[in-house]
PDB file of C-alpha atoms and ligand atoms in Angstrom:
ATOM      1  CA  UNK A   1      -0.009  -0.004   0.001  1.00  0.00           C
ATOM      2  CA  UNK A   2       2.661   2.508   1.043  1.00  0.00           C
ATOM      3  CA  UNK A   3       4.595   4.056  -1.855  1.00  0.00           C
ATOM      4  CA  UNK A   4       7.741   6.099  -1.906  1.00  0.00           C
ATOM      5  CA  UNK A   5       7.312   9.758  -1.988  1.00  0.00           C
ATOM      6  CA  UNK A   6       9.200  12.466  -3.757  1.00  0.00           C
ATOM      7  CA  UNK A   7      11.915  13.805  -1.459  1.00  0.00           C
ATOM      8  CA  UNK A   8      10.481  17.225  -0.684  1.00  0.00           C
ATOM      9  CA  UNK A   9      10.705  19.225   2.520  1.00  0.00           C
ATOM     10  CA  UNK A  10       7.426  18.956   4.372  1.00  0.00           C
ATOM     11  CA  UNK A  11       6.642  19.254   8.067  1.00  0.00           C
ATOM     12  CA  UNK A  12       4.501  16.048   8.099  1.00  0.00           C
ATOM     13  CA  UNK A  13       6.677  12.976   8.371  1.00  0.00           C
ATOM     14  CA  UNK A  14       7.014  10.810   5.220  1.00  0.00           C
ATOM     15  CA  UNK A  15       5.211   7.759   6.684  1.00  0.00           C
ATOM     16  CA  UNK A  16       2.120   9.786   7.660  1.00  0.00           C
ATOM     17  CA  UNK A  17       2.188  11.603   4.284  1.00  0.00           C
ATOM     18  CA  UNK A  18       2.273   8.180   2.630  1.00  0.00           C
ATOM     19  CA  UNK A  19      -0.977   7.307   4.340  1.00  0.00           C
ATOM     20  CA  UNK A  20      -2.507  10.723   3.485  1.00  0.00           C
ATOM     21  CA  UNK A  21      -1.583  10.212  -0.210  1.00  0.00           C
ATOM     22  CA  UNK A  22      -3.302   6.818  -0.266  1.00  0.00           C
ATOM     23  CA  UNK A  23      -6.459   8.360   1.363  1.00  0.00           C
ATOM     24  CA  UNK A  24      -6.387  11.242  -1.077  1.00  0.00           C
ATOM     25  CA  UNK A  25      -5.896   9.059  -4.131  1.00  0.00           C
ATOM     26  CA  UNK A  26      -9.057   7.059  -2.918  1.00  0.00           C
ATOM     27  CA  UNK A  27     -11.056  10.345  -2.899  1.00  0.00           C
ATOM     28  CA  UNK A  28      -9.545  11.449  -6.162  1.00  0.00           C
ATOM     29  CA  UNK A  29     -10.920   8.297  -7.837  1.00  0.00           C
ATOM     30  CA  UNK A  30     -14.415   8.640  -6.283  1.00  0.00           C
ATOM     31  CA  UNK A  31     -14.612  12.446  -7.130  1.00  0.00           C
ATOM     32  CA  UNK A  32     -13.506  11.956 -10.761  1.00  0.00           C
ATOM     33  CA  UNK A  33     -16.014   9.038 -11.057  1.00  0.00           C
ATOM     34  CA  UNK A  34     -18.809  11.085  -9.423  1.00  0.00           C
ATOM     35  CA  UNK A  35     -18.160  14.032 -11.903  1.00  0.00           C
ATOM     36  CA  UNK A  36     -18.412  11.802 -14.894  1.00  0.00           C
ATOM     37  CA  UNK A  37     -21.431   9.845 -13.557  1.00  0.00           C
ATOM     38  CA  UNK A  38     -23.307  13.092 -13.215  1.00  0.00           C
ATOM     39  CA  UNK A  39     -22.346  14.029 -16.696  1.00  0.00           C
ATOM     40  CA  UNK A  40     -23.782  10.686 -17.681  1.00  0.00           C
ATOM     41  CA  UNK A  41     -27.047  11.851 -16.210  1.00  0.00           C
ATOM     42  CA  UNK A  42     -26.724  15.225 -17.962  1.00  0.00           C
ATOM     43  CA  UNK A  43     -26.342  13.535 -21.322  1.00  0.00           C
ATOM     44  CA  UNK A  44     -29.017  10.844 -20.946  1.00  0.00           C
ATOM     45  CA  UNK A  45     -31.926  12.374 -19.070  1.00  0.00           C
ATOM     46  CA  UNK A  46     -35.239  12.551 -20.972  1.00  0.00           C
ATOM     47  CA  UNK A  47     -38.783  13.578 -20.235  1.00  0.00           C
ATOM     48  CA  UNK A  48     -41.059  16.605 -19.745  1.00  0.00           C
ATOM     49  CA  UNK A  49     -38.433  18.183 -17.360  1.00  0.00           C
ATOM     50  CA  UNK A  50     -35.556  17.639 -19.747  1.00  0.00           C
ATOM     51  CA  UNK A  51     -34.217  21.171 -19.952  1.00  0.00           C
ATOM     52  CA  UNK A  52     -34.330  21.721 -16.154  1.00  0.00           C
ATOM     53  CA  UNK A  53     -32.722  18.385 -15.287  1.00  0.00           C
ATOM     54  CA  UNK A  54     -30.155  18.667 -18.106  1.00  0.00           C
ATOM     55  CA  UNK A  55     -28.966  21.983 -16.689  1.00  0.00           C
ATOM     56  CA  UNK A  56     -29.149  20.814 -13.033  1.00  0.00           C
ATOM     57  CA  UNK A  57     -26.986  17.769 -13.692  1.00  0.00           C
ATOM     58  CA  UNK A  58     -24.405  19.978 -15.615  1.00  0.00           C
ATOM     59  CA  UNK A  59     -24.264  22.398 -12.729  1.00  0.00           C
ATOM     60  CA  UNK A  60     -23.698  19.561 -10.263  1.00  0.00           C
ATOM     61  CA  UNK A  61     -20.917  18.159 -12.413  1.00  0.00           C
ATOM     62  CA  UNK A  62     -19.317  21.566 -12.747  1.00  0.00           C
ATOM     63  CA  UNK A  63     -19.473  21.993  -9.039  1.00  0.00           C
ATOM     64  CA  UNK A  64     -17.615  18.762  -8.408  1.00  0.00           C
ATOM     65  CA  UNK A  65     -15.030  19.151 -11.074  1.00  0.00           C
ATOM     66  CA  UNK A  66     -12.725  21.627  -9.325  1.00  0.00           C
ATOM     67  CA  UNK A  67     -12.307  19.131  -6.432  1.00  0.00           C
ATOM     68  CA  UNK A  68     -10.781  16.559  -8.741  1.00  0.00           C
ATOM     69  CA  UNK A  69      -7.975  19.085  -9.459  1.00  0.00           C
ATOM     70  CA  UNK A  70      -7.745  20.188  -5.752  1.00  0.00           C
ATOM     71  CA  UNK A  71      -7.519  16.678  -4.385  1.00  0.00           C
ATOM     72  CA  UNK A  72      -4.852  15.594  -7.077  1.00  0.00           C
ATOM     73  CA  UNK A  73      -2.741  18.607  -6.235  1.00  0.00           C
ATOM     74  CA  UNK A  74      -2.900  17.935  -2.579  1.00  0.00           C
ATOM     75  CA  UNK A  75      -1.454  14.444  -3.424  1.00  0.00           C
ATOM     76  CA  UNK A  76       1.393  16.012  -5.218  1.00  0.00           C
ATOM     77  CA  UNK A  77       1.901  18.769  -2.598  1.00  0.00           C
ATOM     78  CA  UNK A  78       2.463  15.956  -0.076  1.00  0.00           C
ATOM     79  CA  UNK A  79       5.128  14.297  -2.322  1.00  0.00           C
ATOM     80  CA  UNK A  80       2.814  11.641  -3.891  1.00  0.00           C
ATOM     81  CA  UNK A  81       1.841  10.592  -7.320  1.00  0.00           C
ATOM     82  CA  UNK A  82      -1.811  11.478  -8.244  1.00  0.00           C
ATOM     83  CA  UNK A  83      -3.640   8.590  -9.717  1.00  0.00           C
ATOM     84  CA  UNK A  84      -6.232  10.445 -11.826  1.00  0.00           C
ATOM     85  CA  UNK A  85      -6.626   8.838 -15.296  1.00  0.00           C
ATOM     86  CA  UNK A  86     -10.104   7.477 -16.109  1.00  0.00           C
ATOM     87  CA  UNK A  87      -8.908   3.932 -15.820  1.00  0.00           C
ATOM     88  CA  UNK A  88      -7.191   4.574 -12.409  1.00  0.00           C
ATOM     89  CA  UNK A  89     -10.262   6.219 -11.163  1.00  0.00           C
ATOM     90  CA  UNK A  90     -12.549   3.412 -12.430  1.00  0.00           C
ATOM     91  CA  UNK A  91     -10.331   0.833 -10.731  1.00  0.00           C
ATOM     92  CA  UNK A  92     -10.327   2.583  -7.372  1.00  0.00           C
ATOM     93  CA  UNK A  93     -13.688   4.378  -7.107  1.00  0.00           C
ATOM     94  CA  UNK A  94     -15.985   3.415  -4.197  1.00  0.00           C
ATOM     95  CA  UNK A  95     -19.053   4.387  -6.201  1.00  0.00           C
ATOM     96  CA  UNK A  96     -21.322   1.866  -7.945  1.00  0.00           C
ATOM     97  CA  UNK A  97     -21.497   2.073 -11.712  1.00  0.00           C
ATOM     98  CA  UNK A  98     -24.128   4.340 -13.266  1.00  0.00           C
ATOM     99  CA  UNK A  99     -27.298   2.440 -14.351  1.00  0.00           C
ATOM    100  CA  UNK A 100     -27.413   2.213 -18.185  1.00  0.00           C
ATOM    101  CA  UNK A 101     -31.120   1.312 -17.946  1.00  0.00           C
ATOM    102  CA  UNK A 102     -32.060   4.641 -16.286  1.00  0.00           C
ATOM    103  CA  UNK A 103     -34.839   6.301 -18.284  1.00  0.00           C
ATOM    104  CA  UNK A 104     -36.550   9.512 -17.543  1.00  0.00           C
ATOM    105  CA  UNK A 105     -36.070  12.254 -14.885  1.00  0.00           C
ATOM    106  CA  UNK A 106     -36.954  10.300 -11.816  1.00  0.00           C
ATOM    107  CA  UNK A 107     -34.565   7.424 -12.495  1.00  0.00           C
ATOM    108  CA  UNK A 108     -31.670   9.804 -13.199  1.00  0.00           C
ATOM    109  CA  UNK A 109     -32.449  12.002 -10.102  1.00  0.00           C
ATOM    110  CA  UNK A 110     -32.546   8.821  -7.951  1.00  0.00           C
ATOM    111  CA  UNK A 111     -29.244   7.491  -9.431  1.00  0.00           C
ATOM    112  CA  UNK A 112     -27.477  10.852  -8.865  1.00  0.00           C
ATOM    113  CA  UNK A 113     -28.994  11.185  -5.447  1.00  0.00           C
ATOM    114  CA  UNK A 114     -27.843   7.724  -4.340  1.00  0.00           C
ATOM    115  CA  UNK A 115     -24.233   8.397  -5.726  1.00  0.00           C
ATOM    116  CA  UNK A 116     -23.984  11.582  -3.945  1.00  0.00           C
ATOM    117  CA  UNK A 117     -25.156   9.816  -0.741  1.00  0.00           C
ATOM    118  CA  UNK A 118     -22.481   7.138  -1.161  1.00  0.00           C
ATOM    119  CA  UNK A 119     -19.856   9.744  -1.891  1.00  0.00           C
ATOM    120  CA  UNK A 120     -20.939  11.904   1.151  1.00  0.00           C
ATOM    121  CA  UNK A 121     -20.683   8.973   3.478  1.00  0.00           C
ATOM    122  CA  UNK A 122     -17.293   7.962   2.174  1.00  0.00           C
ATOM    123  CA  UNK A 123     -15.987  11.569   2.313  1.00  0.00           C
ATOM    124  CA  UNK A 124     -17.207  11.923   5.918  1.00  0.00           C
ATOM    125  CA  UNK A 125     -15.077   9.032   6.890  1.00  0.00           C
ATOM    126  CA  UNK A 126     -12.179  10.539   4.925  1.00  0.00           C
ATOM    127  CA  UNK A 127     -12.524  13.759   7.004  1.00  0.00           C
ATOM    128  CA  UNK A 128     -12.059  11.503  10.084  1.00  0.00           C
ATOM    129  CA  UNK A 129      -9.179   9.668   8.662  1.00  0.00           C
ATOM    130  CA  UNK A 130      -7.475  12.943   7.732  1.00  0.00           C
ATOM    131  CA  UNK A 131      -8.048  14.116  11.365  1.00  0.00           C
ATOM    132  CA  UNK A 132      -6.487  10.827  12.671  1.00  0.00           C
ATOM    133  CA  UNK A 133      -3.394  11.545  10.406  1.00  0.00           C
ATOM    134  CA  UNK A 134      -3.270  14.971  11.851  1.00  0.00           C
ATOM    135  CA  UNK A 135      -3.401  16.883   8.586  1.00  0.00           C
ATOM    136  CA  UNK A 136      -5.563  19.965   9.031  1.00  0.00           C
ATOM    137  CA  UNK A 137      -5.124  21.085   5.414  1.00  0.00           C
ATOM    138  CA  UNK A 138      -6.369  17.764   3.957  1.00  0.00           C
ATOM    139  CA  UNK A 139      -9.123  17.657   6.513  1.00  0.00           C
ATOM    140  CA  UNK A 140     -10.089  21.213   5.586  1.00  0.00           C
ATOM    141  CA  UNK A 141     -10.192  20.338   1.814  1.00  0.00           C
ATOM    142  CA  UNK A 142     -12.531  17.296   2.540  1.00  0.00           C
ATOM    143  CA  UNK A 143     -14.631  19.432   4.912  1.00  0.00           C
ATOM    144  CA  UNK A 144     -15.139  22.037   2.236  1.00  0.00           C
ATOM    145  CA  UNK A 145     -16.126  19.291  -0.210  1.00  0.00           C
ATOM    146  CA  UNK A 146     -18.602  17.980   2.231  1.00  0.00           C
ATOM    147  CA  UNK A 147     -20.315  21.350   2.528  1.00  0.00           C
ATOM    148  CA  UNK A 148     -20.541  21.406  -1.295  1.00  0.00           C
ATOM    149  CA  UNK A 149     -21.794  17.815  -1.697  1.00  0.00           C
ATOM    150  CA  UNK A 150     -24.461  18.426   1.034  1.00  0.00           C
ATOM    151  CA  UNK A 151     -25.707  21.409  -0.893  1.00  0.00           C
ATOM    152  CA  UNK A 152     -25.746  19.602  -4.219  1.00  0.00           C
ATOM    153  CA  UNK A 153     -27.528  16.635  -2.640  1.00  0.00           C
ATOM    154  CA  UNK A 154     -30.221  19.194  -1.429  1.00  0.00           C
ATOM    155  CA  UNK A 155     -30.617  20.538  -4.956  1.00  0.00           C
ATOM    156  CA  UNK A 156     -31.027  17.001  -6.400  1.00  0.00           C
ATOM    157  CA  UNK A 157     -32.913  15.132  -3.599  1.00  0.00           C
ATOM    158  CA  UNK A 158     -35.500  18.037  -3.327  1.00  0.00           C
ATOM    159  CA  UNK A 159     -36.880  16.960  -6.708  1.00  0.00           C
ATOM    160  CA  UNK A 160     -37.808  13.623  -5.211  1.00  0.00           C
ATOM    161  CA  UNK A 161     -39.547  14.790  -2.167  1.00  0.00           C
TER     162      UNK A 161
HETATM  163 FE1  LIG B   1     -23.408  19.606 -22.004  1.00  0.00          FE
END
């Protein structure tokens, strides 16, 4: 599991940074996967509310996208190698695959809602893990992401209430 880091000066000891890099790469995979899964909803949603949902899913994907970059650059700032290709993300993501048989607005809203819920639960555990590894900066990044995901979930799940 533990990989060698680049020899950079950093106040966090290397062994702890290696654990943080592994944690961050898990979140990188899930975040990249989430962004593209919401794009999948954006592209494939149909029905009487098409325009509203098409735009909603694009806004959600756009809100997630910057965190792919932020997480990857936290990996490299800690001396690690970011694992962010589509294939790397697919291999390591904690999210279930998007349902190809989703048809209509409710099915796509439900699929996106459920993936946001899984992502949020995993991210909440990552906040605790970053705290255990005593890295306030990584914990702060995950906490910022949690706030954003909670808001996006509110936007999506409200359509189903
Ligand atoms: Fe588009």
